[in-house]
XYZ file of C-alpha atoms in Angstrom:
588
model
C -21.783 -12.357 -55.886
C -25.203 -12.735 -54.148
C -27.001 -15.994 -54.716
C -30.729 -16.349 -55.471
C -31.732 -16.303 -51.923
C -29.622 -13.194 -51.282
C -31.157 -11.303 -54.142
C -34.626 -12.305 -52.793
C -33.833 -11.148 -49.380
C -32.638 -7.928 -51.127
C -35.845 -7.485 -52.882
C -37.923 -8.268 -49.943
C -36.358 -5.502 -47.857
C -36.753 -2.964 -50.430
C -40.419 -3.843 -50.565
C -40.548 -3.466 -46.813
C -38.914 -0.147 -47.123
C -41.301 1.084 -49.845
C -44.344 -0.241 -47.476
C -42.914 1.611 -44.569
C -42.519 4.848 -46.617
C -46.017 4.796 -48.049
C -47.474 3.974 -44.435
C -45.477 6.883 -42.925
C -46.420 9.345 -45.763
C -42.682 10.342 -46.153
C -40.818 11.051 -49.326
C -37.220 10.104 -49.690
C -34.912 11.863 -52.172
C -31.364 11.660 -53.160
C -29.778 14.753 -54.230
C -26.528 14.713 -56.092
C -25.094 18.053 -55.248
C -22.361 18.104 -57.830
C -24.393 17.323 -60.804
C -27.685 19.048 -59.231
C -29.828 16.008 -59.832
C -32.686 14.714 -57.596
C -33.919 10.994 -57.380
C -37.248 10.780 -55.594
C -38.816 7.470 -53.558
C -42.302 7.130 -52.247
C -45.608 8.613 -53.089
C -45.068 11.762 -54.734
C -48.857 12.577 -55.734
C -49.317 14.836 -52.676
C -46.369 17.359 -53.353
C -46.353 17.101 -57.125
C -48.287 16.261 -60.225
C -46.823 13.134 -61.321
C -48.742 13.208 -64.677
C -46.328 15.626 -66.407
C -42.808 16.957 -65.845
C -44.032 18.807 -62.380
C -41.756 16.702 -60.349
C -38.414 18.740 -59.754
C -35.587 16.779 -61.135
C -32.949 19.159 -59.792
C -32.121 21.316 -56.675
C -32.656 24.446 -58.730
C -36.214 23.414 -59.868
C -37.170 22.619 -56.246
C -35.839 26.052 -55.118
C -38.342 27.439 -57.523
C -41.341 25.583 -55.940
C -40.464 26.945 -52.337
C -42.172 30.051 -50.874
C -40.074 33.052 -51.292
C -40.355 34.034 -47.746
C -38.879 30.733 -46.722
C -36.160 30.015 -49.335
C -33.573 32.366 -47.502
C -33.932 30.413 -44.160
C -33.722 26.990 -46.214
C -30.818 27.882 -47.882
C -29.064 29.313 -44.689
C -29.637 25.816 -43.096
C -28.276 23.978 -46.132
C -25.265 25.918 -46.379
C -24.348 25.785 -42.683
C -24.959 21.950 -42.936
C -22.760 21.674 -45.768
C -19.807 23.984 -44.526
C -20.190 23.371 -40.714
C -21.803 19.929 -40.420
C -24.780 21.509 -38.587
C -28.155 19.647 -38.751
C -30.205 19.938 -41.917
C -33.443 20.208 -40.612
C -36.127 22.952 -41.628
C -39.849 23.686 -42.469
C -40.865 25.587 -45.243
C -43.758 25.902 -47.678
C -43.717 24.102 -51.052
C -46.108 24.899 -53.863
C -48.019 21.648 -54.466
C -49.933 20.244 -57.734
C -53.049 22.345 -56.715
C -51.119 25.594 -56.943
C -51.226 26.244 -53.189
C -48.624 26.125 -50.746
C -48.074 23.170 -48.242
C -45.883 23.144 -45.228
C -43.087 20.238 -45.311
C -40.635 19.164 -42.954
C -37.287 18.583 -44.639
C -34.358 16.845 -43.020
C -31.411 15.046 -44.313
C -27.442 14.514 -44.207
C -24.498 14.469 -46.579
C -23.782 10.956 -47.596
C -20.166 11.586 -48.236
C -17.750 14.455 -48.998
C -14.814 14.484 -51.277
C -12.257 17.034 -51.337
C -14.495 19.514 -49.823
C -17.222 18.988 -52.433
C -20.511 17.204 -51.361
C -21.269 14.074 -53.384
C -24.892 13.351 -52.265
C -27.460 14.539 -49.498
C -30.242 12.055 -48.783
C -33.192 13.326 -47.064
C -36.761 12.786 -46.247
C -39.700 15.202 -46.697
C -43.118 15.122 -44.902
C -46.215 17.004 -45.240
C -46.920 19.060 -41.894
C -49.641 21.308 -43.030
C -52.213 20.381 -40.489
C -49.610 20.570 -37.731
C -48.430 23.988 -39.008
C -52.010 25.017 -38.906
C -52.798 23.651 -35.159
C -49.540 25.555 -34.165
C -50.488 28.737 -35.714
C -54.093 28.402 -34.187
C -52.762 27.900 -30.718
C -50.422 30.726 -31.228
C -53.400 32.824 -32.117
C -55.391 31.812 -29.195
C -52.630 32.793 -26.846
C -53.198 36.410 -27.605
C -56.572 36.787 -29.216
C -60.182 35.796 -28.307
C -61.376 32.910 -30.179
C -65.014 34.475 -30.569
C -64.375 38.106 -31.257
C -60.881 37.968 -32.852
C -59.560 40.635 -30.496
C -56.755 40.814 -27.928
C -57.476 38.483 -24.923
C -57.054 39.168 -21.350
C -53.406 38.303 -21.416
C -52.738 40.288 -24.327
C -54.466 43.476 -22.745
C -52.308 42.961 -19.875
C -49.103 42.908 -22.107
C -50.321 45.974 -23.892
C -51.001 47.765 -20.438
C -47.325 46.860 -19.378
C -45.880 48.331 -22.491
C -48.134 51.471 -22.069
C -46.934 51.679 -18.291
C -43.302 51.545 -19.553
C -44.029 54.340 -22.088
C -45.798 56.357 -19.449
C -42.679 56.154 -17.179
C -40.286 56.936 -19.781
C -42.035 60.089 -21.291
C -44.182 61.341 -18.497
C -47.304 60.640 -20.216
C -50.825 59.623 -18.705
C -53.123 57.084 -20.067
C -56.223 55.201 -19.228
C -57.710 51.557 -18.916
C -61.356 51.213 -19.757
C -63.370 48.171 -18.470
C -66.604 48.000 -20.458
C -69.277 45.449 -19.564
C -72.565 44.550 -21.201
C -75.565 45.073 -18.840
C -77.557 42.208 -19.816
C -75.610 39.371 -21.437
C -76.681 36.664 -19.134
C -80.482 37.582 -19.847
C -79.921 37.643 -23.572
C -78.319 34.234 -23.092
C -81.229 32.857 -21.366
C -83.978 34.528 -23.241
C -82.623 34.053 -26.894
C -79.946 31.256 -26.768
C -76.042 31.244 -26.626
C -75.828 32.109 -30.430
C -77.571 35.487 -29.867
C -75.062 36.230 -26.865
C -72.311 35.338 -29.155
C -73.409 37.725 -31.857
C -73.823 40.450 -29.448
C -70.369 40.060 -28.030
C -68.973 40.120 -31.903
C -71.125 43.085 -32.613
C -69.857 44.907 -29.545
C -66.273 44.283 -29.954
C -66.577 45.495 -33.562
C -68.189 48.609 -32.444
C -65.650 49.369 -29.887
C -62.921 49.009 -32.300
C -64.691 51.495 -34.656
C -65.452 54.197 -32.052
C -62.176 54.396 -30.506
C -58.666 55.606 -31.749
C -56.402 53.213 -33.966
C -53.677 53.440 -31.469
C -55.795 52.299 -28.767
C -55.605 48.458 -27.931
C -59.311 46.740 -27.609
C -59.769 43.308 -26.201
C -62.106 40.919 -24.434
C -61.382 40.355 -20.725
C -63.828 37.458 -20.790
C -67.405 36.831 -20.322
C -69.408 40.094 -20.936
C -66.632 42.412 -20.092
C -64.121 44.159 -22.704
C -61.172 46.229 -22.147
C -59.513 49.034 -23.895
C -55.994 50.614 -23.372
C -55.643 54.196 -24.218
C -52.465 55.965 -24.804
C -51.499 59.467 -24.338
C -54.793 60.765 -23.036
C -55.996 62.832 -20.085
C -58.922 62.133 -17.616
C -61.133 64.221 -19.720
C -60.218 62.666 -22.867
C -60.566 59.239 -21.213
C -64.162 60.010 -19.893
C -65.028 61.163 -23.284
C -63.713 58.035 -24.808
C -65.851 55.856 -22.378
C -68.946 57.702 -23.116
C -68.364 57.717 -26.865
C -68.057 53.856 -26.430
C -71.189 53.346 -24.302
C -73.170 55.604 -26.752
C -71.908 53.513 -29.703
C -73.014 50.035 -28.305
C -76.548 51.479 -27.436
C -77.014 53.517 -30.562
C -78.560 50.686 -32.550
C -79.967 47.119 -32.187
C -77.630 44.100 -32.849
C -78.808 41.569 -35.432
C -78.769 38.036 -33.963
C -79.981 34.719 -35.156
C -82.921 35.314 -32.793
C -83.894 38.710 -34.159
C -82.838 42.247 -33.124
C -81.609 42.673 -29.697
C -81.021 46.096 -28.059
C -77.834 46.137 -25.957
C -76.429 48.747 -23.442
C -73.234 48.802 -21.545
C -71.481 50.466 -18.545
C -67.908 51.501 -18.458
C -65.176 51.900 -15.643
C -62.205 54.348 -16.023
C -58.950 54.229 -14.239
C -56.073 56.676 -15.058
C -52.233 55.669 -15.025
C -49.829 56.232 -13.559
C -52.115 58.367 -11.344
C -54.346 55.636 -9.991
C -52.138 52.592 -10.447
C -48.719 51.616 -11.760
C -49.130 48.040 -12.557
C -51.168 46.224 -15.214
C -52.865 43.911 -12.747
C -53.821 46.834 -10.377
C -55.129 48.778 -13.338
C -57.318 45.837 -14.560
C -58.504 45.200 -10.803
C -59.373 48.983 -10.480
C -61.089 49.074 -13.889
C -63.207 46.267 -13.117
C -64.056 47.668 -9.688
C -65.002 51.104 -11.358
C -67.191 49.188 -13.930
C -68.893 47.376 -10.849
C -69.642 50.781 -9.382
C -71.095 52.292 -12.613
C -73.510 49.162 -12.847
C -74.395 49.593 -9.158
C -75.421 53.179 -10.049
C -78.214 51.758 -12.300
C -76.101 50.610 -15.339
C -75.992 52.187 -18.779
C -73.450 54.748 -17.344
C -69.706 55.679 -16.995
C -67.877 55.930 -13.878
C -64.357 56.971 -12.863
C -62.262 55.089 -10.321
C -62.247 57.097 -7.106
C -60.389 56.053 -3.958
C -62.160 56.968 -0.844
C -60.538 57.213 2.669
C -62.832 54.056 3.579
C -61.192 52.301 0.376
C -58.000 53.089 1.586
C -58.469 51.602 5.070
C -60.147 48.526 3.258
C -57.119 48.270 0.769
C -54.733 48.268 3.714
C -56.605 45.829 5.541
C -56.755 43.615 2.542
C -53.058 43.713 1.980
C -52.521 42.683 5.852
C -54.854 39.769 5.063
C -52.984 38.867 1.897
C -49.821 38.901 3.792
C -51.237 36.679 6.606
C -52.250 34.200 3.880
C -49.013 34.150 2.113
C -47.329 33.502 5.558
C -50.009 30.749 6.535
C -49.269 29.092 3.193
C -45.515 29.004 3.725
C -45.978 27.912 7.505
C -48.568 25.180 6.796
C -51.272 27.004 8.569
C -53.967 26.604 5.884
C -55.946 23.515 6.643
C -59.313 21.805 5.768
C -62.330 21.321 7.673
C -64.653 18.679 6.389
C -68.403 18.703 6.002
C -70.397 15.660 5.188
C -72.439 15.125 2.002
C -74.828 12.324 2.870
C -77.136 10.283 0.742
C -80.781 11.132 1.251
C -81.931 7.675 1.172
C -80.140 6.323 4.335
C -78.116 9.334 5.635
C -74.619 7.650 4.909
C -71.649 9.912 3.969
C -70.910 9.941 0.318
C -68.096 12.224 0.555
C -66.742 15.353 2.609
C -66.462 18.707 1.126
C -62.985 20.375 1.909
C -63.398 23.830 3.441
C -60.102 25.905 3.888
C -59.454 27.334 7.132
C -56.656 29.688 8.280
C -55.116 28.868 11.708
C -53.595 31.784 13.073
C -50.425 31.597 15.226
C -52.675 32.098 18.441
C -54.872 29.239 17.542
C -57.823 31.061 16.019
C -59.511 29.344 13.308
C -60.437 31.811 10.477
C -63.268 30.799 8.030
C -62.732 30.996 4.047
C -65.309 33.665 3.898
C -63.179 36.209 5.778
C -60.148 35.933 3.577
C -60.904 34.261 0.235
C -62.612 37.536 -1.382
C -59.265 39.326 -0.345
C -57.150 36.443 -1.824
C -59.350 36.881 -5.098
C -58.770 40.658 -5.353
C -55.126 40.417 -4.725
C -54.339 37.677 -7.192
C -53.327 34.799 -4.753
C -56.258 32.409 -5.591
C -54.263 30.295 -7.811
C -51.739 29.553 -5.212
C -54.559 28.951 -2.710
C -56.302 26.388 -5.137
C -53.011 24.622 -5.761
C -52.300 24.373 -2.051
C -55.922 22.812 -1.602
C -55.177 20.408 -4.288
C -51.909 19.303 -2.385
C -53.748 18.785 0.621
C -56.542 16.839 -0.632
C -54.412 14.610 -2.693
C -52.101 13.997 0.343
C -55.362 12.971 2.439
C -56.619 10.798 -0.127
C -53.277 8.900 -0.717
C -52.831 8.425 2.927
C -56.180 7.153 3.791
C -58.270 5.025 1.357
C -61.338 5.667 3.451
C -61.456 9.210 2.469
C -63.696 10.747 -0.342
C -63.232 14.416 -0.669
C -64.572 17.442 -2.869
C -62.365 20.523 -3.342
C -63.362 24.018 -4.469
C -61.642 25.827 -7.249
C -61.943 29.292 -8.380
C -63.058 30.565 -11.794
C -59.452 31.391 -12.559
C -58.204 28.095 -11.786
C -60.585 26.465 -14.042
C -58.814 27.847 -16.924
C -55.416 27.608 -15.629
C -53.485 24.808 -17.318
C -50.723 24.599 -14.934
C -53.157 23.328 -12.144
C -54.617 20.886 -14.536
C -50.943 19.689 -15.275
C -50.348 19.406 -11.564
C -53.693 17.433 -11.036
C -52.708 15.032 -13.939
C -49.206 14.331 -12.221
C -50.625 13.783 -8.914
C -53.188 11.312 -10.312
C -51.187 9.645 -12.914
C -51.274 5.824 -12.222
C -53.554 6.507 -9.316
C -57.149 5.578 -10.213
C -57.718 4.626 -6.512
C -57.029 8.353 -5.694
C -58.905 9.869 -8.686
C -62.182 7.986 -8.133
C -62.409 9.514 -4.459
C -61.727 13.091 -5.728
C -64.579 15.495 -6.713
C -63.620 18.782 -8.110
C -66.332 21.636 -7.710
C -66.497 24.736 -10.159
C -69.112 27.470 -9.539
C -71.840 27.703 -12.244
C -71.057 31.448 -12.583
C -67.439 30.592 -13.445
C -68.416 27.992 -16.000
C -70.807 30.362 -17.727
C -67.915 32.884 -18.310
C -66.629 30.585 -20.922
C -68.597 27.509 -21.491
C -66.601 25.922 -24.326
C -63.221 26.378 -22.106
C -65.105 24.990 -19.084
C -66.415 22.069 -20.922
C -62.800 21.279 -21.943
C -61.640 21.524 -18.455
C -64.444 19.309 -17.249
C -63.569 16.679 -19.810
C -59.921 16.675 -18.736
C -60.715 16.196 -14.983
C -63.249 13.326 -16.034
C -60.590 11.707 -18.061
C -58.433 11.545 -15.189
C -61.223 9.460 -13.417
C -62.380 12.247 -10.887
C -66.020 13.450 -10.752
C -66.748 17.094 -11.274
C -69.513 19.099 -9.538
C -71.189 22.320 -10.500
C -71.521 24.349 -7.457
C -74.243 27.276 -7.022
C -76.402 25.567 -9.623
C -79.410 27.902 -10.124
C -77.862 30.981 -9.273
C -76.902 31.988 -12.547
C -78.484 31.582 -16.177
C -77.227 27.979 -16.740
C -79.602 26.568 -19.715
C -80.052 22.955 -20.610
C -77.905 23.287 -23.596
C -74.960 24.694 -21.158
C -75.593 21.831 -18.705
C -75.470 19.297 -21.414
C -72.233 20.765 -22.824
C -70.428 20.822 -19.628
C -70.988 17.023 -18.896
C -70.467 17.085 -15.165
C -71.603 14.567 -12.719
C -73.088 16.358 -10.070
C -75.133 19.694 -9.542
C -75.242 21.357 -6.175
C -78.347 23.468 -5.816
C -77.526 26.796 -4.409
C -78.414 27.003 -0.675
C -80.535 30.435 -1.217
C -83.213 28.235 -2.830
C -83.002 25.493 0.034
C -83.456 28.089 2.682
C -87.125 28.465 3.580
C -88.201 25.655 1.395
C -90.624 24.677 4.030
C -92.352 27.888 3.946
C -91.718 29.396 0.658
C -93.709 27.521 -2.336
C -91.683 29.230 -4.944
C -88.376 27.956 -3.696
C -89.901 24.396 -3.669
C -91.082 24.828 -7.148
C -87.816 26.367 -8.420
C -85.930 23.499 -6.715
C -88.040 20.891 -8.129
C -87.420 22.163 -11.518
C -83.714 22.218 -10.904
C -83.935 18.727 -9.816
C -85.892 17.629 -12.848
C -83.364 19.173 -15.163
C -80.552 17.182 -13.358
C -82.525 14.095 -13.444
C -83.119 14.567 -17.260
C -79.372 14.388 -17.610
C -78.717 11.600 -15.145
C -76.808 13.825 -12.869
C -76.474 13.658 -9.105
C -77.995 16.410 -7.248
C -76.790 17.870 -3.778
C -79.084 20.111 -1.803
C -77.004 22.580 0.192
C -77.567 24.346 3.396
C -79.999 21.910 4.816
C -80.687 22.966 8.425
C -83.849 21.086 9.673
C -85.391 17.672 9.480
C -88.309 19.159 7.740
C -86.234 20.682 4.892
C -84.383 17.224 4.833
C -87.656 15.140 4.244
C -89.038 17.866 1.747
C -85.688 17.697 -0.469
C -85.836 13.870 -0.181
C -89.278 13.594 -1.302
C -88.452 15.948 -4.195
C -85.527 13.875 -5.467
C -82.485 15.119 -4.211
C -79.915 12.371 -4.274
C -77.484 13.994 -1.575
C -77.744 16.567 1.316
C -75.462 18.928 2.907
C -75.672 21.081 6.002
C -75.689 21.864 9.678
C -78.392 19.385 10.098
C -75.896 16.629 9.193
C -72.686 18.082 10.401
C -70.756 20.975 10.808
C -67.308 21.624 9.033
C -64.907 19.707 11.397
C -60.953 20.098 11.531
C -60.690 16.418 12.557
C -60.858 13.850 9.888
C -64.235 12.179 10.410
C -63.386 9.105 8.736
C -60.493 8.376 10.922
C -63.077 7.818 14.005
C -64.458 4.491 14.698
C -66.861 3.088 12.415
C -70.427 4.869 12.892
C -73.391 2.784 12.779
C -75.116 2.986 9.382
C -77.395 5.874 8.784
C -76.196 7.669 11.854
C -78.484 10.521 10.823
C -78.524 14.141 11.743
C -75.860 16.112 13.838
C -78.138 16.846 16.668
C -80.166 19.963 17.507
C -77.305 21.528 19.343
C -75.621 22.034 15.892
C -78.579 23.333 14.030
C -77.697 27.346 13.875
C -79.432 30.176 12.296
C -77.718 30.939 8.932
C -79.639 34.028 8.123
C -76.548 36.134 8.533
C -74.086 33.614 6.764
C -73.653 33.227 3.305
C -73.154 29.751 1.962
C -72.111 28.377 5.276
C -72.675 24.876 4.027
C -70.687 25.405 0.953
C -67.004 25.806 -0.025
C -66.885 29.555 0.972
C -67.781 28.736 4.622
């Protein structure tokens, strides 16, 4: 028989168990299966109304509280546990004291079995409504656009895959429509982001209304929608595209900033005649859309392959194959261009610019293969290779500080972010010497998603730079939401700054915007001392361009220590950039 001390220990142990239950929010129950009676322990108020006989005292009463759709699965799991010893672990909806159903996680085990009959099942029950809501939201976002509620790009591609299977099986033709708003960036800039969102929602609704119920409508991203049309010929597809464009421009869209008139262009591509993969269909559809916009916008165009385009496509495929071979053989390398402080000319970090080293030793700049790589869908592999190269250099040499460019696709690629996290885990010395550059145009396609990406990268200890700053329609609100560390003023505004007063005024405004948010500002494409002096006087923190150094394959920090403020690269390195696009940037 336990003495007074033993009894007190038992009381203390029970008190600790009750406290643990209360803290965890769990409920413990003992269910005597033979007599069908349940004894509950813990805080029952979140699940039952404890002021009356609402607490179920039997298994049968408990079953009446479970959602009818979930009851069969719960009974199945329970039967398998009793008969076969499989785990009793399930989730179902239970009607709470407010009359609404709440998700619970129920798990337990038989305490004993005698002559094949269960004596007692002991289990725990926990409210998991919030987690289930998050899971449902994630599942929704995996297939649907958060703003418009329509299918997202992934879901559209899946719908295209299904349509292609049906087309091949029954010999039917179909079409993919790429529909783009003509002036969304201008609307965002003039009326604000809320007005742009209202326009996107209204356009999505109009597309759903004017197309057939069997057609799948979704948002590809930014200002572009897509529609998968089943069982239609070219005439019907073009008529559907015209109908969609007419419906969009037919009446103004009411926004928080007032009524806004919207027009749209559309590109049409037929399958299987013009493409037989979902990726090819989307690429060609967006190509037809670009052609329609180039013809003056507010019109519809059919994808047409000219002989010149065929030659171009064959050349692109050859370049794509060469890039893939170079990836496997380690012939995609970095050239490094310095980014210096405007105050003393010292290097702050180097931008990594991809180069393809051909087997004969020729070095090919990124501008000749990156556009093709983007069209062929190889950009993620290229960005992953760039990450691997940069982190390897940073790990091997603590003197190196590098910036890498990533594409708009990679900025929303969680696998790339996971790879970055894995490489920088427990390596803050590497993270603080890495700058990740995203373009302004890519960031504007989905500001919220870009902001999440920026936060994740900065949380690892890296800096984030916004490239091509000023080239798009970035507003103060957008820039504040993105929380980047550095902005890189697009080189088109730096060129001729010494002779074009408008360029100087625009750069001054961009620098003022950056300064108001305490961001470092880099001026790209600095080619002369006069440009360098002007930009320094206007307040640019960092400078980049041929005046300070060409991209070099050798690792500059591996050379002997340079004198402080070594200055510009020399007149023989200053070149005419009038025929080159962004030579001082990541696409060089």
